[in-house]
CSV table of C-alpha atoms and ligand atoms in Angstrom, one decimal:
chain,number,residue,atom,x,y,z
A,472,MET,CA,86.5,64.4,77.5
A,473,ALA,CA,82.9,64.3,76.4
A,474,CYS,CA,80.2,65.7,78.8
A,475,GLU,CA,78.6,63.0,80.8
A,476,ILE,CA,75.2,64.6,80.5
A,477,CYS,CA,75.0,65.3,76.7
A,478,HIS,CA,77.9,63.2,75.5
A,479,GLY,CA,79.1,66.1,73.4
A,480,SER,CA,75.9,67.1,71.6
A,481,ARG,CA,75.6,70.3,73.8
A,482,TRP,CA,71.9,69.6,74.3
A,483,LYS,CA,70.2,67.9,77.2
A,484,SER,CA,66.7,66.6,77.8
A,485,VAL,CA,64.5,68.5,80.2
A,486,ILE,CA,60.8,67.9,81.1
A,487,VAL,CA,58.6,71.0,80.7
A,488,ASP,CA,54.9,70.6,81.8
A,489,GLY,CA,55.3,66.8,81.6
A,490,VAL,CA,56.7,67.0,78.0
A,491,GLU,CA,60.3,66.1,77.1
A,492,ARG,CA,62.2,69.0,75.4
A,493,LEU,CA,65.8,69.8,74.6
A,494,ALA,CA,67.7,72.6,76.2
A,495,ARG,CA,71.3,73.8,76.1
A,496,CYS,CA,73.5,71.6,78.3
A,497,ASP,CA,75.5,73.3,81.1
A,498,CYS,CA,78.7,72.4,79.3
A,499,TRP,CA,77.6,74.7,76.4
A,500,ARG,CA,77.7,77.7,78.7
A,501,GLN,CA,80.9,76.6,80.4
A,502,GLU,CA,82.5,76.3,76.9
A,503,LEU,CA,81.3,79.8,76.0
A,504,ILE,CA,82.8,81.3,79.2
A,505,ALA,CA,86.1,79.4,78.6
A,506,THR,CA,86.3,80.8,75.1
A,507,ALA,CA,85.5,84.4,76.3
A,508,LEU,CA,88.2,84.1,78.9
A,509,ARG,CA,90.7,82.9,76.4
A,510,ASP,CA,89.8,85.7,74.0
A,511,ALA,CA,90.0,88.4,76.7
A,512,ARG,CA,93.7,89.0,76.2
A,513,ILE,CA,94.6,88.6,79.8
A,514,PRO,CA,98.5,88.5,80.0
A,515,PRO,CA,99.8,85.1,81.1
A,516,GLN,CA,101.5,86.6,84.2
A,517,TYR,CA,98.1,87.6,85.5
A,518,ALA,CA,96.5,84.2,84.7
A,519,HIS,CA,95.9,83.6,88.5
A,520,ALA,CA,94.9,87.2,89.4
A,521,GLU,CA,91.4,87.1,90.9
A,522,LEU,CA,89.5,89.4,93.2
A,523,SER,CA,89.6,86.6,95.7
A,524,THR,CA,93.4,86.4,95.6
A,525,PHE,CA,94.0,90.2,96.0
A,526,GLU,CA,95.9,91.0,99.1
A,527,GLU,CA,94.1,94.0,100.5
A,528,ARG,CA,96.3,94.4,103.6
A,529,GLY,CA,99.0,97.0,103.5
A,530,SER,CA,97.1,100.3,103.5
A,531,ASN,CA,93.6,101.7,103.9
A,532,LEU,CA,93.6,102.9,100.3
A,533,LYS,CA,94.2,99.3,99.1
A,534,ARG,CA,91.3,98.1,101.2
A,535,GLU,CA,89.0,100.8,99.8
A,536,ALA,CA,90.1,100.1,96.2
A,537,TYR,CA,89.4,96.4,96.8
A,538,ARG,CA,85.9,97.2,98.1
A,539,ALA,CA,85.2,99.5,95.1
A,540,ALA,CA,86.3,96.6,92.7
A,541,VAL,CA,84.0,94.1,94.4
A,542,THR,CA,81.1,96.5,94.5
A,543,PHE,CA,81.5,97.2,90.8
A,544,ALA,CA,81.8,93.5,89.8
A,545,ASP,CA,78.8,92.5,91.9
A,546,ALA,CA,76.6,95.2,90.4
A,547,PHE,CA,77.7,94.7,86.7
A,548,PRO,CA,76.1,95.4,84.3
A,549,VAL,CA,74.0,97.8,86.3
A,550,VAL,CA,76.7,100.3,86.9
A,551,ASP,CA,76.7,104.1,86.2
A,552,LYS,CA,80.5,104.5,86.1
A,553,GLY,CA,83.7,102.5,85.5
A,554,ILE,CA,86.7,102.8,87.7
A,555,LEU,CA,90.0,104.6,87.2
A,556,PHE,CA,92.7,103.2,89.6
A,557,TYR,CA,95.6,105.5,90.0
A,558,GLY,CA,98.8,105.3,92.1
A,559,GLY,CA,102.4,104.1,92.2
A,560,HIS,CA,103.8,100.9,90.7
A,561,GLY,CA,103.2,97.5,92.2
A,562,VAL,CA,100.2,98.3,94.5
A,563,GLY,CA,97.9,95.9,92.6
A,564,LYS,CA,96.0,98.2,90.2
A,565,THR,CA,96.2,95.7,87.3
A,566,HIS,CA,95.4,92.7,89.5
A,567,LEU,CA,92.2,94.4,90.6
A,568,ALA,CA,91.3,95.4,87.1
A,569,ILE,CA,91.8,91.8,85.8
A,570,GLY,CA,89.9,90.4,88.8
A,571,ILE,CA,86.9,92.5,87.8
A,572,LEU,CA,87.2,91.5,84.2
A,573,LYS,CA,87.3,87.8,85.0
A,574,THR,CA,84.4,88.1,87.4
A,575,VAL,CA,82.1,89.8,84.9
A,576,ILE,CA,83.0,87.3,82.1
A,577,THR,CA,82.5,84.2,84.3
A,578,GLN,CA,79.6,85.3,86.3
A,579,ARG,CA,77.7,87.6,84.0
A,580,GLY,CA,78.6,86.1,80.6
A,581,ALA,CA,79.9,89.5,79.6
A,582,ARG,CA,82.3,90.1,76.7
A,583,GLY,CA,85.4,91.9,77.9
A,584,PHE,CA,88.9,92.7,76.9
A,585,PHE,CA,92.2,93.7,78.5
A,586,PHE,CA,94.5,96.0,76.6
A,587,GLU,CA,97.7,97.5,77.7
A,588,THR,CA,97.4,101.1,76.4
A,589,ARG,CA,100.7,100.9,74.6
A,590,ASP,CA,99.8,97.6,72.9
A,591,LEU,CA,96.5,98.9,71.7
A,592,LEU,CA,98.1,102.0,70.2
A,593,ARG,CA,100.7,99.8,68.5
A,594,LEU,CA,98.1,97.6,67.0
A,595,VAL,CA,96.2,100.6,65.7
A,596,ARG,CA,99.4,102.1,64.2
A,597,ASP,CA,100.3,98.7,62.6
A,598,SER,CA,96.9,98.6,60.9
A,599,TYR,CA,97.9,101.6,58.8
A,600,ASN,CA,100.6,99.5,57.3
A,601,ASN,CA,99.6,98.4,53.8
A,602,LYS,CA,100.9,94.9,54.4
A,603,SER,CA,98.7,94.5,57.5
A,604,GLU,CA,95.7,92.2,57.2
A,605,GLU,CA,93.8,94.2,59.8
A,606,ARG,CA,92.3,97.6,59.2
A,607,GLU,CA,92.0,100.2,61.9
A,608,MET,CA,88.3,99.3,62.6
A,609,ASP,CA,89.2,95.6,62.9
A,610,VAL,CA,91.4,96.5,65.8
A,611,LEU,CA,89.1,99.1,67.3
A,612,ALA,CA,85.7,97.4,67.0
A,613,PRO,CA,86.1,95.0,69.9
A,614,VAL,CA,87.6,97.8,72.0
A,615,LEU,CA,84.7,100.1,71.3
A,616,ASN,CA,82.0,97.4,71.6
A,617,ALA,CA,83.1,95.3,74.5
A,618,ASP,CA,80.7,95.2,77.5
A,619,LEU,CA,83.8,95.9,79.6
A,620,LEU,CA,87.2,97.3,78.6
A,621,VAL,CA,90.3,97.3,80.7
A,622,LEU,CA,92.8,99.9,79.6
A,623,ASP,CA,95.9,99.2,81.5
A,624,ASP,CA,98.8,101.6,82.2
A,625,LEU,CA,97.3,104.7,80.6
A,626,GLY,CA,100.0,107.3,80.2
A,627,ALA,CA,103.0,104.9,79.8
A,628,GLU,CA,103.0,105.7,76.1
A,629,LYS,CA,104.8,108.7,74.6
A,630,THR,CA,102.1,111.2,74.1
A,631,SER,CA,101.3,113.0,70.9
A,632,GLU,CA,98.4,114.6,69.1
A,633,TRP,CA,97.6,111.3,67.4
A,634,VAL,CA,97.9,109.3,70.7
A,635,GLN,CA,95.5,111.8,72.5
A,636,GLU,CA,93.1,111.7,69.6
A,637,THR,CA,93.0,107.9,69.3
A,638,LEU,CA,92.5,107.4,73.1
A,639,GLY,CA,89.9,110.2,73.0
A,640,LEU,CA,88.0,108.3,70.3
A,641,VAL,CA,88.0,105.1,72.4
A,642,ILE,CA,87.0,106.8,75.6
A,643,ASN,CA,84.4,109.1,74.0
A,644,THR,CA,82.7,106.3,72.0
A,645,ARG,CA,82.4,104.1,75.1
A,646,TYR,CA,81.1,107.0,77.1
A,647,ASN,CA,78.4,107.7,74.5
A,648,ALA,CA,77.4,104.1,74.3
A,649,LYS,CA,77.2,103.9,78.1
A,650,ARG,CA,79.8,101.1,78.2
A,651,ALA,CA,81.9,100.7,81.4
A,652,THR,CA,85.7,101.1,81.2
A,653,ILE,CA,88.3,100.2,83.9
A,654,ILE,CA,91.5,102.2,83.7
A,655,THR,CA,94.8,101.9,85.5
A,656,THR,CA,97.4,104.6,85.5
A,657,ASN,CA,100.6,105.7,87.3
A,658,LEU,CA,99.9,109.3,86.2
A,659,ASP,CA,99.6,111.9,88.9
A,660,ASP,CA,96.6,114.1,88.7
A,661,ASP,CA,97.8,116.3,91.5
A,662,LEU,CA,100.7,117.7,89.5
A,663,PRO,CA,100.3,121.2,88.0
A,664,ASN,CA,99.0,121.1,84.4
A,665,THR,CA,102.3,122.6,83.2
A,666,ASP,CA,104.2,119.5,84.3
A,667,PRO,CA,104.7,117.1,81.3
A,668,SER,CA,104.2,114.0,83.4
A,669,SER,CA,100.9,115.3,84.8
A,670,PHE,CA,97.6,113.5,83.9
A,671,ILE,CA,96.3,116.4,82.0
A,672,CYS,CA,99.4,116.8,79.8
A,673,GLN,CA,99.5,113.1,79.0
A,674,VAL,CA,95.9,112.5,78.1
A,675,GLY,CA,94.6,116.0,77.2
A,676,ALA,CA,92.1,118.2,79.0
A,677,ARG,CA,89.0,116.9,77.1
A,678,THR,CA,89.7,113.2,77.7
A,679,ARG,CA,90.6,113.9,81.4
A,680,SER,CA,87.3,115.7,81.9
A,681,ARG,CA,85.4,112.8,80.2
A,682,LEU,CA,87.1,110.3,82.5
A,683,LYS,CA,86.1,112.4,85.5
A,684,GLU,CA,82.5,111.9,84.4
A,685,MET,CA,82.6,108.3,83.4
A,686,CYS,CA,84.8,106.7,86.1
A,687,GLU,CA,85.0,106.7,89.8
A,688,TRP,CA,88.6,107.7,90.5
A,689,VAL,CA,90.1,105.4,93.1
A,690,LYS,CA,93.5,106.1,94.6
A,691,MET,CA,95.8,103.3,95.5
A,692,SER,CA,99.0,103.3,97.5
A,693,GLY,CA,101.1,101.1,99.6
A,694,VAL,CA,104.4,99.4,99.3
A,695,ASP,CA,105.4,97.8,96.0
A,696,VAL,CA,104.6,94.1,96.7
A,697,ARG,CA,107.4,93.1,94.4
A,698,GLU,CA,109.9,94.8,96.7
A,699,VAL,CA,108.5,94.3,100.2
A,700,PRO,CA,106.1,91.4,101.1
A,701,PHE,CA,102.7,92.6,102.3
A,702,ASP,CA,103.1,90.7,105.6
A,703,ALA,CA,106.5,92.2,106.4
A,704,PRO,CA,106.6,94.1,109.7
A,705,PRO,CA,105.4,97.7,109.7
A,706,GLU,CA,109.0,99.0,110.1
A,707,LYS,CA,109.9,97.5,106.8
A,708,HIS,CA,107.0,99.2,105.1
A,709,ALA,CA,108.1,102.5,106.6
A,710,THR,CA,111.7,102.1,105.6
A,711,TRP,CA,110.6,101.2,102.0
A,712,GLU,CA,108.4,104.3,101.9
A,713,LYS,CA,111.2,106.5,103.1
A,714,ASN,CA,114.1,105.1,101.0
A,715,SER,CA,112.9,103.3,97.9
A,716,PRO,CA,113.1,105.3,94.6
A,717,ALA,CA,109.8,103.6,93.7
A,718,SER,CA,108.0,105.0,96.8
A,719,PRO,CA,105.4,107.6,96.0
A,720,LYS,CA,107.2,109.9,98.4
A,721,ASN,CA,110.4,109.8,96.3
A,722,LEU,CA,108.8,110.1,92.8
A,723,PRO,CA,109.7,113.2,90.8
A,724,GLY,CA,107.1,115.8,91.2
A,725,THR,CA,106.0,114.7,94.6
A,726,PRO,CA,106.3,117.6,97.1
A,727,LYS,CA,108.9,116.9,99.8
A,728,PRO,CA,107.6,117.3,103.4
A,729,LYS,CA,108.9,120.4,105.3
A,730,GLY,CA,112.3,120.1,106.9
A,731,MET,CA,113.8,118.0,104.1
A,732,ALA,CA,116.2,119.5,101.5
A,733,ARG,CA,114.0,121.6,99.4
A,734,ALA,CA,115.5,123.0,96.2
A,735,ARG,CA,114.3,126.5,95.8
A,736,LEU,CA,115.4,129.2,93.5
A,737,ARG,CA,116.5,132.3,95.3
A,738,ASP,CA,117.6,135.6,93.9
A,739,SER,CA,121.1,136.1,95.2
A,740,GLY,CA,121.8,139.3,93.5
A,741,LYS,CA,123.7,138.4,90.3
A,742,GLN,CA,122.7,134.8,89.9
A,743,TYR,CA,120.2,132.2,90.9
A,744,GLU,CA,121.3,129.4,93.0
A,745,LEU,CA,119.8,126.4,94.7
A,746,ASN,CA,119.1,127.2,98.3
A,747,TRP,CA,119.5,123.9,100.1
A,748,SER,CA,121.7,122.6,102.9
A,749,GLY,CA,124.1,120.8,100.5
A,750,GLY,CA,125.2,124.0,98.9
A,751,LYS,CA,125.5,124.5,95.2
A,752,ALA,CA,125.9,121.3,93.1
A,753,GLY,CA,129.6,120.6,92.4
A,754,ASN,CA,130.7,123.4,94.7
A,755,LYS,CA,132.6,122.3,97.8
B,257,ZN,ZN1,77.0,68.7,78.1
């Protein structure tokens, strides 16, 4: 439907110092924003994710993460650091990242993109294929130059020297150009650096230390909202935290609290065995 003010010309008449002049119509700016949102690569399942629809109830960490997101979006582009949201599945990290992205596009006219890390790496890898129309820099240019980049689910990809180098290039280039980056990850930075699923083993020491400099690290936790509704009674939250395999308490590498079965190697003279109440595995 044509605009009622400009009837589709995208220019409107304004009076400046008593003289009639032409200026861009409001619909021109709205069209630019709509195009920028369409181009931002926001996945359809997050089409309705906004900062205003984020459910911050559930845990203090969620509330603090929400506050960090709103503060960043309000201040953009005058921000010193991006944000790295880390924590378990289903706590709303991606929702917050997309909420920030949409806010800066619609309210600041920023150019921004969402990339799932695995997708980005696949696109770069595909560009090496001779049949591909896109060259490596065609894929990387918008990623490197965007006012805001969301890199979702860092660490879900199988790591390799090439993966670490490619991600290092993206992160380093954006750091040098002082462009903000929002990252979400399930990686655990508290694991020892010998553990293959630790943050440092996945992304490499150099990129990790860069990210420490260029992002505020914001921890998120709480129940997985896909398993327990946020407004369920507190007992349900406690039961989920105790029993669900997706609970941060039950993830591999998470230290078990004292008093629970702790598998511990013990020198029993001739052989090592697991010293826990259930006895040796398969031995009744
Ligand atoms: Zn118009």
